[in-house]
Coordinates of C-alpha atoms and ligand atoms in Angstrom, one line a residue:
M1069 CA 168.2 154.3 152.3
P1070 CA 166.5 151.7 154.5
L1071 CA 166.4 148.2 153.0
P1072 CA 163.2 147.4 151.1
Y1073 CA 162.1 144.6 153.4
H1074 CA 158.9 144.3 151.4
E1075 CA 160.9 143.1 148.5
R1076 CA 162.1 139.9 150.3
T1077 CA 163.5 137.5 147.7
C1078 CA 163.1 134.3 149.6
Y1079 CA 162.6 132.6 153.0
C1080 CA 165.6 131.8 155.2
A1081 CA 165.6 128.0 154.7
E1082 CA 165.1 128.4 151.0
V1083 CA 168.5 130.0 150.5
G1084 CA 170.6 127.2 148.9
E1085 CA 173.3 126.2 146.5
D1086 CA 171.3 127.5 143.6
H1087 CA 171.7 131.0 145.0
V1088 CA 175.5 131.0 145.2
G1089 CA 176.8 134.2 143.7
Q1090 CA 173.4 135.9 143.8
T1091 CA 172.2 138.7 146.0
V1092 CA 169.3 137.9 148.3
L1093 CA 167.2 139.9 150.6
I1094 CA 165.8 138.0 153.6
T1095 CA 164.0 139.0 156.8
G1096 CA 163.6 137.3 160.2
W1097 CA 164.7 137.1 163.8
V1098 CA 168.1 136.7 165.3
Q1099 CA 168.6 133.2 166.7
N1100 CA 172.1 133.5 167.9
R1101 CA 175.5 135.1 167.4
R1102 CA 179.0 133.8 167.3
D1103 CA 182.3 135.8 167.2
H1104 CA 185.3 134.1 165.5
G1105 CA 188.3 136.3 165.6
G1106 CA 186.6 139.5 164.3
M1107 CA 184.3 137.6 162.0
V1108 CA 180.7 137.6 163.2
F1109 CA 178.2 134.8 162.4
I1110 CA 174.5 135.2 163.0
D1111 CA 171.7 132.7 162.4
V1112 CA 168.5 134.3 161.3
R1113 CA 165.2 132.5 161.6
D1114 CA 161.8 132.7 159.9
R1115 CA 159.0 130.2 159.7
T1116 CA 160.9 128.0 157.3
G1117 CA 164.1 127.7 159.4
L1118 CA 167.5 129.2 159.7
V1119 CA 170.2 130.7 157.5
Q1120 CA 173.7 131.8 158.5
L1121 CA 174.9 135.3 158.0
K1122 CA 178.6 136.2 157.9
F1123 CA 179.8 139.7 158.7
N1124 CA 183.2 140.6 157.5
P1125 CA 184.7 143.8 159.1
D1126 CA 186.9 144.4 156.1
R1127 CA 184.2 144.1 153.5
D1128 CA 181.4 145.9 155.2
P1129 CA 182.4 147.7 158.4
R1130 CA 179.0 149.3 158.9
S1131 CA 177.1 146.0 158.8
H1132 CA 179.8 144.5 161.1
E1133 CA 179.2 147.3 163.5
I1134 CA 175.4 146.7 163.5
A1135 CA 176.0 143.0 164.0
G1136 CA 177.8 143.9 167.2
R1137 CA 174.5 145.4 168.5
L1138 CA 172.2 142.5 167.6
R1139 CA 170.6 140.5 170.3
A1140 CA 168.4 137.4 170.3
E1141 CA 165.0 138.0 168.7
Y1142 CA 165.9 141.3 167.1
C1143 CA 163.8 141.6 163.9
V1144 CA 166.1 142.3 160.9
A1145 CA 166.2 142.7 157.1
V1146 CA 169.4 141.6 155.4
R1147 CA 170.9 141.9 151.9
G1148 CA 174.0 140.0 150.9
E1149 CA 175.6 137.6 148.6
V1150 CA 175.1 133.9 148.9
A1151 CA 178.4 131.9 149.2
A1152 CA 179.1 128.2 149.5
R1153 CA 180.4 127.4 153.0
P1154 CA 184.0 126.3 153.1
E1155 CA 184.4 122.6 153.0
G1156 CA 184.1 121.0 156.5
L1157 CA 181.8 123.8 157.7
V1158 CA 178.7 122.5 155.9
N1159 CA 175.8 121.7 158.3
P1160 CA 173.9 118.8 157.0
N1161 CA 171.1 119.3 159.6
L1162 CA 170.1 122.6 158.1
A1163 CA 168.2 123.1 154.8
S1164 CA 170.4 126.1 154.1
G1165 CA 173.5 124.4 155.7
A1166 CA 175.6 124.3 152.5
V1167 CA 175.6 128.1 152.2
E1168 CA 175.9 131.4 154.1
I1169 CA 175.0 135.0 153.3
E1170 CA 177.9 137.5 153.2
V1171 CA 176.1 140.5 154.5
H1172 CA 176.3 143.8 152.6
E1173 CA 173.5 145.6 154.3
I1174 CA 171.5 145.0 157.4
D1175 CA 168.7 146.9 159.1
I1176 CA 167.3 146.4 162.5
L1177 CA 163.6 146.6 161.9
S1178 CA 162.9 146.4 165.6
E1179 CA 164.7 145.5 168.8
S1180 CA 163.6 142.8 171.2
A1181 CA 163.6 142.7 175.0
T1182 CA 165.4 139.6 176.3
P1183 CA 162.8 136.8 175.8
P1184 CA 161.8 135.0 179.0
F1185 CA 162.9 131.7 177.5
D1186 CA 165.0 130.4 174.5
I1187 CA 163.2 130.2 171.2
A1188 CA 164.1 126.6 170.5
D1189 CA 162.4 123.2 170.4
D1190 CA 164.1 122.2 173.6
T1191 CA 163.0 124.7 176.2
E1192 CA 163.4 124.6 179.9
A1193 CA 160.5 126.9 180.4
N1194 CA 157.4 125.5 182.1
E1195 CA 154.1 125.6 180.2
E1196 CA 152.7 128.4 182.3
L1197 CA 155.4 130.7 181.2
R1198 CA 155.1 129.6 177.6
L1199 CA 151.4 130.2 177.6
K1200 CA 151.8 133.6 179.1
Y1201 CA 154.2 134.5 176.3
R1202 CA 152.4 132.4 173.7
Y1203 CA 153.4 134.7 170.8
L1204 CA 157.0 133.9 171.6
D1205 CA 156.3 130.2 172.3
L1206 CA 154.8 130.1 168.8
R1207 CA 158.1 131.2 167.4
R1208 CA 159.6 127.9 168.4
P1209 CA 160.0 125.7 165.3
V1210 CA 158.0 122.8 166.8
L1211 CA 154.9 124.9 167.2
Q1212 CA 155.4 126.6 163.8
R1213 CA 155.5 123.1 162.2
S1214 CA 152.5 122.1 164.2
L1215 CA 150.3 124.9 163.1
I1216 CA 151.5 124.6 159.5
T1217 CA 150.6 120.9 159.5
R1218 CA 147.2 121.7 160.9
H1219 CA 146.7 124.0 158.0
R1220 CA 147.7 121.2 155.6
I1221 CA 145.3 118.7 157.3
V1222 CA 142.4 121.2 157.1
R1223 CA 143.2 121.9 153.5
A1224 CA 143.3 118.1 152.6
I1225 CA 140.0 117.7 154.4
R1226 CA 138.4 120.5 152.5
E1227 CA 139.8 119.2 149.2
H1228 CA 138.3 115.8 149.8
F1229 CA 134.8 117.1 150.8
D1230 CA 134.8 119.5 147.9
R1231 CA 135.6 116.8 145.5
E1232 CA 132.8 114.6 146.9
G1233 CA 130.2 117.4 146.3
F1234 CA 129.8 118.5 149.9
I1235 CA 128.9 122.1 150.7
E1236 CA 130.6 123.9 153.5
I1237 CA 128.0 125.8 155.5
E1238 CA 128.5 127.9 158.6
T1239 CA 126.0 127.5 161.5
P1240 CA 125.4 130.0 164.3
I1241 CA 127.6 130.5 167.3
L1242 CA 125.0 132.4 169.3
T1243 CA 122.3 129.7 169.5
K1244 CA 120.3 127.5 171.8
S1245 CA 121.5 124.6 173.8
T1246 CA 122.5 121.5 171.8
P1247 CA 122.5 118.4 173.9
E1248 CA 125.9 116.7 173.7
G1249 CA 126.0 115.9 177.4
A1250 CA 128.1 118.8 178.6
R1251 CA 127.3 122.1 180.3
D1252 CA 126.6 125.0 178.0
Y1253 CA 128.6 128.3 177.8
L1254 CA 125.9 131.0 178.1
V1255 CA 125.9 134.5 176.6
P1256 CA 123.5 136.9 178.2
S1257 CA 121.4 139.0 175.8
R1258 CA 121.4 142.8 176.4
V1259 CA 118.4 143.3 174.2
H1260 CA 116.4 140.7 175.9
P1261 CA 117.3 141.0 179.6
G1262 CA 117.2 137.7 181.5
R1263 CA 117.6 135.7 178.3
F1264 CA 120.7 133.8 177.2
Y1265 CA 122.2 132.4 174.1
A1266 CA 124.1 129.1 174.4
L1267 CA 127.3 128.6 172.4
P1268 CA 127.0 125.4 170.4
Q1269 CA 128.3 122.1 171.8
S1270 CA 128.1 121.0 168.2
P1271 CA 126.2 122.0 165.1
Q1272 CA 124.1 118.8 165.5
I1273 CA 120.6 120.2 165.2
F1274 CA 121.5 122.7 162.5
K1275 CA 123.1 120.2 160.3
Q1276 CA 120.0 118.0 160.5
L1277 CA 117.9 121.0 159.6
L1278 CA 120.2 121.6 156.6
M1279 CA 119.3 118.1 155.5
I1280 CA 115.6 118.9 155.8
S1281 CA 116.4 122.0 153.7
G1282 CA 117.7 119.8 151.0
F1283 CA 121.4 120.5 151.0
D1284 CA 122.1 116.8 150.9
K1285 CA 125.8 116.9 151.8
Y1286 CA 127.1 119.3 154.4
V1287 CA 130.5 119.8 155.9
Q1288 CA 131.9 122.3 158.3
I1289 CA 135.2 122.8 160.2
A1290 CA 133.2 123.8 163.2
R1291 CA 134.2 125.4 166.5
C1292 CA 132.3 123.8 169.4
F1293 CA 132.1 124.8 173.1
R1294 CA 131.6 122.5 176.1
D1295 CA 131.9 123.6 179.7
E1296 CA 133.2 120.3 181.1
D1297 CA 135.0 119.5 184.2
L1298 CA 138.8 119.9 184.4
R1299 CA 140.8 117.3 182.6
A1300 CA 144.3 117.6 181.6
D1301 CA 143.8 117.4 177.8
R1302 CA 140.5 119.1 177.3
Q1303 CA 139.8 122.5 175.8
P1304 CA 136.6 124.4 176.4
E1305 CA 136.5 125.3 172.8
F1306 CA 137.6 122.8 170.1
T1307 CA 137.2 122.1 166.4
Q1308 CA 135.2 119.4 164.8
L1309 CA 135.2 118.1 161.3
D1310 CA 131.4 118.0 161.1
M1311 CA 129.5 116.4 158.3
E1312 CA 126.0 115.2 157.4
M1313 CA 124.5 113.4 154.4
S1314 CA 121.0 112.6 153.2
F1315 CA 119.6 109.4 151.8
V1316 CA 122.4 107.3 153.4
Q1317 CA 123.0 104.4 155.7
A1318 CA 126.0 104.1 158.0
E1319 CA 128.1 102.5 155.3
N1320 CA 127.9 105.6 153.0
V1321 CA 129.2 107.8 155.9
F1322 CA 132.0 105.2 156.6
D1323 CA 133.0 105.3 152.9
V1324 CA 133.3 109.1 152.7
I1325 CA 135.2 109.3 156.0
E1326 CA 137.6 106.4 155.2
R1327 CA 138.5 108.0 151.9
C1328 CA 139.0 111.4 153.7
M1329 CA 141.3 109.9 156.3
A1330 CA 143.2 108.0 153.5
H1331 CA 143.6 111.3 151.6
V1332 CA 144.8 113.1 154.8
M1333 CA 147.3 110.3 155.6
K1334 CA 148.6 110.3 152.1
Q1335 CA 149.1 114.1 152.1
I1336 CA 150.7 114.3 155.6
H1337 CA 152.6 111.0 155.9
G1338 CA 152.7 109.8 152.3
V1339 CA 151.2 106.4 153.4
D1340 CA 148.4 104.4 152.0
I1341 CA 146.1 103.1 154.6
P1342 CA 144.1 100.0 153.9
R1343 CA 140.4 100.3 153.5
P1344 CA 137.7 99.4 154.4
F1345 CA 138.5 100.0 158.1
P1346 CA 137.5 97.0 160.3
R1347 CA 134.1 97.1 161.9
V1348 CA 134.2 96.0 165.5
A1349 CA 131.0 95.4 167.5
F1350 CA 130.8 97.4 170.7
D1351 CA 130.3 94.2 172.7
R1352 CA 133.3 92.5 171.1
A1353 CA 135.5 95.5 171.8
M1354 CA 134.5 95.6 175.5
N1355 CA 135.0 91.8 175.8
E1356 CA 138.4 91.6 174.0
Y1357 CA 139.9 94.9 174.9
G1358 CA 137.9 96.2 177.9
T1359 CA 137.2 99.5 176.0
D1360 CA 135.2 100.9 173.2
A1361 CA 138.3 102.6 171.8
P1362 CA 140.7 99.7 171.4
D1363 CA 144.2 100.0 170.2
T1364 CA 144.7 97.0 167.9
R1365 CA 148.3 97.7 167.0
Y1366 CA 149.2 95.1 169.6
D1367 CA 147.4 91.9 170.8
M1368 CA 147.1 91.3 174.5
K1369 CA 143.4 90.6 174.3
L1370 CA 141.4 90.0 177.5
I1371 CA 140.3 86.4 177.9
D1372 CA 137.5 85.2 180.0
V1373 CA 138.7 82.5 182.3
S1374 CA 135.8 82.5 184.7
A1375 CA 135.1 78.7 184.2
A1376 CA 138.7 77.7 185.1
A1377 CA 138.9 80.4 187.8
K1378 CA 135.9 78.8 189.5
K1379 CA 137.8 75.7 190.1
S1380 CA 140.7 77.5 191.8
E1381 CA 140.8 78.1 195.5
F1382 CA 141.5 81.7 195.3
R1383 CA 139.0 83.6 197.4
V1384 CA 139.0 86.8 195.3
F1385 CA 138.0 84.8 192.3
A1386 CA 135.3 82.8 194.1
D1387 CA 133.8 85.9 195.7
A1388 CA 133.7 87.8 192.4
L1389 CA 132.0 84.8 190.6
A1390 CA 129.6 84.2 193.4
A1391 CA 128.5 87.9 193.1
G1392 CA 127.7 87.4 189.4
G1393 CA 131.1 88.8 188.2
V1394 CA 133.7 87.6 185.8
V1395 CA 137.4 86.7 185.9
R1396 CA 139.5 87.7 182.9
A1397 CA 143.1 87.3 182.1
M1398 CA 145.6 89.2 180.0
R1399 CA 148.8 87.7 178.7
V1400 CA 151.9 89.8 178.6
P1401 CA 154.3 88.3 176.0
G1402 CA 157.7 87.9 177.6
G1403 CA 156.3 89.4 180.8
A1404 CA 158.0 87.0 183.1
T1405 CA 161.0 89.3 183.2
M1406 CA 158.9 92.0 185.0
T1407 CA 160.3 92.6 188.4
R1408 CA 158.3 92.5 191.7
K1409 CA 158.9 96.2 191.9
E1410 CA 157.3 96.8 188.6
T1411 CA 154.2 94.7 189.2
D1412 CA 153.8 96.1 192.7
R1413 CA 153.9 99.6 191.2
L1414 CA 151.2 98.6 188.7
A1415 CA 149.1 97.1 191.5
D1416 CA 149.4 100.4 193.5
D1417 CA 148.3 102.5 190.5
L1418 CA 145.4 100.1 189.8
R1419 CA 144.3 100.5 193.4
G1420 CA 144.2 104.2 192.6
I1421 CA 141.5 103.6 190.0
G1422 CA 139.5 101.3 192.3
A1423 CA 140.9 97.8 191.8
G1424 CA 141.4 95.5 194.8
G1425 CA 144.8 94.2 193.8
L1426 CA 146.6 92.7 190.9
P1427 CA 146.6 88.8 190.8
L1428 CA 149.3 87.5 188.5
V1429 CA 151.3 84.4 187.6
K1430 CA 154.5 83.9 185.6
V1431 CA 154.5 81.2 183.1
A1432 CA 157.3 78.6 183.1
Q1433 CA 157.7 74.9 182.1
D1434 CA 158.1 72.0 184.6
D1435 CA 160.6 69.2 184.2
D1436 CA 158.1 67.3 181.9
S1437 CA 157.9 70.4 179.6
R1438 CA 154.4 71.1 180.8
I1439 CA 153.3 74.7 181.4
A1440 CA 153.6 75.6 185.1
F1441 CA 152.5 78.8 186.9
Q1442 CA 154.9 80.4 189.3
T1443 CA 154.7 83.2 191.9
G1444 CA 151.7 85.3 192.6
V1445 CA 148.5 83.3 192.7
A1446 CA 150.1 80.2 191.1
K1447 CA 149.5 78.0 194.2
F1448 CA 145.7 78.2 193.8
F1449 CA 145.7 76.4 190.5
T1450 CA 145.8 72.7 189.9
P1451 CA 147.8 71.3 186.9
E1452 CA 144.4 70.9 185.1
T1453 CA 143.3 74.5 185.6
T1454 CA 146.8 75.7 184.8
A1455 CA 146.6 73.8 181.5
E1456 CA 143.1 75.1 180.9
I1457 CA 144.1 78.8 181.4
A1458 CA 147.3 78.4 179.5
G1459 CA 145.3 77.0 176.6
A1460 CA 142.7 79.7 176.7
T1461 CA 145.2 82.6 176.9
G1462 CA 147.9 81.0 174.7
A1463 CA 150.4 81.6 177.5
G1464 CA 153.8 80.1 177.0
E1465 CA 157.1 80.0 178.9
G1466 CA 158.4 83.4 179.7
D1467 CA 155.0 85.1 179.6
L1468 CA 153.1 86.7 182.5
L1469 CA 149.3 86.6 183.1
F1470 CA 147.5 89.3 184.9
F1471 CA 144.0 88.6 186.2
A1472 CA 141.0 90.8 187.2
A1473 CA 137.9 89.7 188.9
G1474 CA 134.7 91.5 189.7
A1475 CA 131.8 93.2 187.9
P1476 CA 132.4 93.2 184.1
A1477 CA 132.5 97.0 183.9
D1478 CA 135.2 97.1 186.6
V1479 CA 137.2 94.3 185.1
C1480 CA 137.1 96.0 181.7
K1481 CA 138.2 99.3 183.2
H1482 CA 141.1 97.8 185.1
L1483 CA 142.4 95.5 182.5
S1484 CA 142.2 98.0 179.6
W1485 CA 144.1 100.5 181.8
L1486 CA 146.7 97.8 182.5
R1487 CA 146.8 96.8 178.8
T1488 CA 147.7 100.3 177.7
V1489 CA 150.2 101.0 180.4
V1490 CA 152.0 97.7 180.1
A1491 CA 152.2 97.9 176.3
R1492 CA 153.7 101.3 176.6
K1493 CA 156.1 100.4 179.3
R1494 CA 157.3 97.3 177.6
D1495 CA 157.5 98.9 174.2
L1496 CA 155.0 96.5 172.7
I1497 CA 153.4 99.2 170.5
P1498 CA 154.7 99.1 166.9
K1499 CA 155.8 102.5 165.6
N1500 CA 154.4 104.1 162.5
E1501 CA 151.3 102.0 162.3
W1502 CA 147.9 103.4 161.8
H1503 CA 145.0 101.3 163.0
F1504 CA 141.7 102.9 162.2
L1505 CA 138.5 101.0 163.0
W1506 CA 134.8 101.6 163.4
I1507 CA 132.9 100.6 166.5
V1508 CA 129.4 99.6 165.5
D1509 CA 126.3 98.1 167.2
V1510 CA 126.6 100.5 170.0
P1511 CA 123.8 100.3 172.6
M1512 CA 121.2 103.0 172.3
F1513 CA 121.0 103.8 176.1
E1514 CA 122.9 103.5 179.3
W1515 CA 121.3 103.3 182.7
N1516 CA 121.9 106.4 184.9
A1517 CA 121.7 104.8 188.3
D1518 CA 121.9 108.2 190.1
E1519 CA 119.0 109.7 188.3
K1520 CA 117.2 106.4 187.7
R1521 CA 116.7 107.0 184.0
W1522 CA 118.1 106.1 180.6
D1523 CA 120.7 108.3 179.1
S1524 CA 121.6 108.3 175.4
M1525 CA 124.9 106.6 174.6
H1526 CA 125.5 109.1 171.8
H1527 CA 122.8 111.8 171.6
P1528 CA 119.0 111.8 171.5
F1529 CA 118.9 112.1 167.7
T1530 CA 120.5 108.8 167.0
A1531 CA 118.2 106.2 165.4
P1532 CA 117.7 102.8 166.9
R1533 CA 118.4 99.8 164.6
D1534 CA 115.2 99.1 162.6
E1535 CA 115.0 95.6 164.0
D1536 CA 115.3 96.8 167.6
V1537 CA 112.4 99.4 167.4
P1538 CA 110.0 96.9 169.1
L1539 CA 112.4 96.6 172.0
L1540 CA 112.0 100.3 172.8
D1541 CA 108.9 99.5 174.7
S1542 CA 109.8 96.1 176.2
D1543 CA 113.5 96.3 176.9
P1544 CA 115.2 99.6 176.1
G1545 CA 118.5 98.4 177.6
R1546 CA 118.9 95.9 174.8
V1547 CA 118.2 98.3 171.9
L1548 CA 121.2 98.8 169.7
S1549 CA 121.6 102.1 167.8
Q1550 CA 122.7 103.0 164.4
G1551 CA 125.5 105.0 166.0
Y1552 CA 129.2 104.5 165.4
D1553 CA 132.6 105.7 166.6
L1554 CA 135.8 106.1 164.6
V1555 CA 138.9 105.0 166.5
L1556 CA 142.6 105.5 165.6
N1557 CA 145.3 103.7 167.6
G1558 CA 143.2 103.5 170.7
T1559 CA 141.8 107.0 170.6
E1560 CA 138.2 107.8 169.7
L1561 CA 138.3 110.4 166.9
G1562 CA 134.6 111.0 167.0
S1563 CA 131.1 109.7 166.8
G1564 CA 128.2 109.8 164.5
S1565 CA 125.0 108.0 163.6
V1566 CA 122.1 107.6 161.3
R1567 CA 119.5 109.9 162.7
I1568 CA 115.9 109.6 163.6
H1569 CA 113.9 111.3 160.8
R1570 CA 110.4 110.6 162.1
A1571 CA 108.8 112.9 164.6
D1572 CA 106.9 110.1 166.4
V1573 CA 110.1 108.1 166.9
Q1574 CA 112.0 111.2 168.0
R1575 CA 109.2 112.0 170.6
K1576 CA 109.4 108.4 171.8
I1577 CA 113.1 108.6 172.4
F1578 CA 112.8 111.9 174.2
G1579 CA 110.2 110.3 176.3
L1580 CA 112.4 107.3 177.2
L1581 CA 115.1 109.9 178.2
N1582 CA 112.6 111.4 180.6
I1583 CA 112.1 114.6 178.6
T1584 CA 108.5 115.5 179.2
P1585 CA 106.4 116.6 176.2
E1586 CA 106.5 120.2 177.5
Q1587 CA 110.3 120.2 177.7
Q1588 CA 110.5 118.6 174.3
Q1589 CA 108.4 121.5 172.9
L1590 CA 110.4 124.1 174.7
R1591 CA 113.9 122.7 173.8
F1592 CA 113.4 121.0 170.5
G1593 CA 110.0 122.3 169.3
F1594 CA 111.6 123.7 166.1
L1595 CA 113.2 120.3 165.3
L1596 CA 110.0 118.4 165.9
D1597 CA 108.2 120.9 163.7
A1598 CA 110.8 120.6 161.0
L1599 CA 110.4 116.8 161.0
R1600 CA 106.8 117.4 159.8
Y1601 CA 108.0 118.7 156.5
G1602 CA 109.3 115.8 154.5
P1603 CA 112.6 115.1 156.3
P1604 CA 115.0 112.9 154.3
P1605 CA 116.7 109.9 156.0
H1606 CA 120.1 111.2 157.0
G1607 CA 123.2 110.5 159.0
G1608 CA 126.7 111.9 159.7
I1609 CA 129.6 112.2 162.0
A1610 CA 131.9 114.7 163.7
L1611 CA 135.6 114.1 164.3
G1612 CA 137.8 116.0 166.7
L1613 CA 140.2 117.9 164.6
D1614 CA 142.6 118.7 167.4
R1615 CA 142.8 115.0 168.3
I1616 CA 143.4 114.0 164.7
M1617 CA 146.2 116.6 164.6
M1618 CA 147.8 115.3 167.8
L1619 CA 147.8 111.7 166.7
L1620 CA 149.0 112.5 163.2
T1621 CA 151.8 114.7 164.3
G1622 CA 152.8 112.7 167.4
L1623 CA 152.5 115.7 169.7
D1624 CA 152.0 114.9 173.4
S1625 CA 149.7 117.7 174.1
L1626 CA 146.4 118.8 172.6
R1627 CA 147.5 122.4 173.5
D1628 CA 150.4 122.2 171.1
T1629 CA 147.9 121.7 168.2
L1630 CA 146.3 125.1 168.9
S1631 CA 147.5 128.6 168.5
F1632 CA 146.3 130.2 171.7
P1633 CA 145.0 127.3 174.0
K1634 CA 143.6 127.5 177.4
T1635 CA 144.9 125.7 180.5
A1636 CA 143.2 122.7 182.1
K1637 CA 141.5 125.4 184.3
A1638 CA 140.0 126.9 181.1
Q1639 CA 142.1 130.1 181.4
D1640 CA 144.0 132.0 178.8
L1641 CA 147.2 133.0 180.7
M1642 CA 148.1 135.6 178.1
T1643 CA 144.9 137.6 177.9
E1644 CA 143.9 136.6 181.4
A1645 CA 140.5 135.5 180.2
P1646 CA 138.1 134.9 181.8
S1647 CA 138.4 138.3 183.6
P1648 CA 136.1 140.5 185.6
V1649 CA 134.0 143.0 183.7
D1650 CA 132.8 146.5 184.5
E1651 CA 129.7 146.9 186.6
K1652 CA 128.3 149.0 183.9
Q1653 CA 128.5 146.1 181.5
L1654 CA 126.8 143.8 184.0
R1655 CA 124.0 146.4 184.5
E1656 CA 123.4 146.6 180.8
L1657 CA 123.1 142.8 180.7
A1658 CA 120.7 142.9 183.7
L1659 CA 123.2 140.7 185.6
K1660 CA 124.5 140.8 189.1
S1661 CA 127.4 138.7 190.2
T1662 CA 127.2 136.7 193.4
A1663 CA 130.9 135.6 193.1
A1664 CA 133.4 136.5 195.7
T1665 CA 135.5 138.4 193.2
E1666 CA 133.5 141.4 192.3
A1667 CA 133.1 143.2 189.0
T1668 CA 135.6 146.0 188.3
P1669 CA 133.8 149.1 189.8
T1670 CA 133.1 151.9 187.3
Ligands
LIG574 N1 127.2 116.0 167.1 C1 127.9 114.8 167.4 C2 129.0 115.1 168.4 O1 129.4 116.2 168.5 C3 128.5 114.1 166.2 C4 127.4 113.6 165.3 O2 126.6 112.8 165.7 O3 127.5 113.9 164.1 O4 129.6 114.1 168.9

């Protein structure tokens, strides 16, 4: 009689001291096998963890014989009696470590080929191999935990929004282009030759239409698709926590999202995060941190020292200031211990992202206990300018100051890069702290110098601040929007805005973005039409679920938050997608490939 594997009594890691003396039936995969003088020990694994099996040749010769045939990753069902492990053999690192199962019966449900890598958290296998055999990679406990945590996060999010009266509504996947600034994935239509659907870059327009339909509070865990250029930690398809609300201002959206994040943090980490989250103006973030996604877990703010730098004799500073640029400094607490090798290395890396060099000074005290600069560009400063810069930056003995000079955008880029890298290298980032913040007062547009036109900072449906509407005609560059970003520990989790709900304003913004009235009608005619039918004021946000997952679980890679991810080259190494298709299929779709790799002939 085969073992009734469908009558499993518990999961592996659940077998514990309470079971001692009882018979249990478990199922799982063979992790490893040890032989101790005729006695065979096998660890069996399922999604909860491991349990140790003991095969005694005297008690059950048949099982003992089967145990001899077991290899890694064989799938088995086991029945046996739970016994306390002898003293001294208890494994405190294992949930089931106080017990073992004395096996009475075992069935091999299926055999396994030798896996291409060990099924363990520490694996030597490179990622390519792991992704090719993703179903085995997913057997590794670290990835099992990751996907289970993802499930718990999504459940907590759904709980929150349900409690708040939101309605989860699915929006189409086969749709029309949604402008989020990336390239679309297109799907050719067979029924309408020469026409294409686009996969949604976000449900943006649909969620706004749902507000016009009167649903009032919408939420969706939404799959989005963006055909962007290769970047290590990007996926062509990703998941957003997407929401929209009617009759709200930004503060209402902040409130719902803050309580959602607090609920998730409580569920996942058992921590209470302080609310409300700080609101940081875009301008201030750029000035103080050089980025619109600042990590405020550590200080190291950027300080403008242009006035003092002007008095120095350092050419780089003088040239930058003469060209209308700025000089900013960043203090590294205790940084005077950094070696020349370390700072040279940083300077090299900075050159890689376009900086000219890395001026620095170390901060010491002279014989009269006055602050003195040493090394680097110290010789260009008089005692007065030294005191001025030390005062502005708060630099004290043992610190180091880095400088950057040039156009504000470049200085921001270089110093914010430096700030992050140095904080990491010098271990200045406190562990287990969660710094959420909102970036507000975001500019409406940025100038696209190549195309000589304005681009939306967020997307074209974002409303300008009411008081800035007159500037739309006179000085669009100064218009601030009602857009916002949510940032956690220096990573942008997502953006949102209060939307435009007036057709005339929407047309005006499209116009400023160089979208002609004909194009407006062609691309967004249905939205402009809908805005004629009593649209409510509304706003919302979308947060990247994969990023939230990565930050909350401390995983290094976005791919490890996903079941079957793609590589940085947007390939699935397991299914080998994207792949060529039959010529017949192409013909049906009225398509002809011009690519060098041809369709599979049929
Ligand atoms: N659709 C926007 C995005 O994907 C989010 C939003 O404005 O709600 O970034």
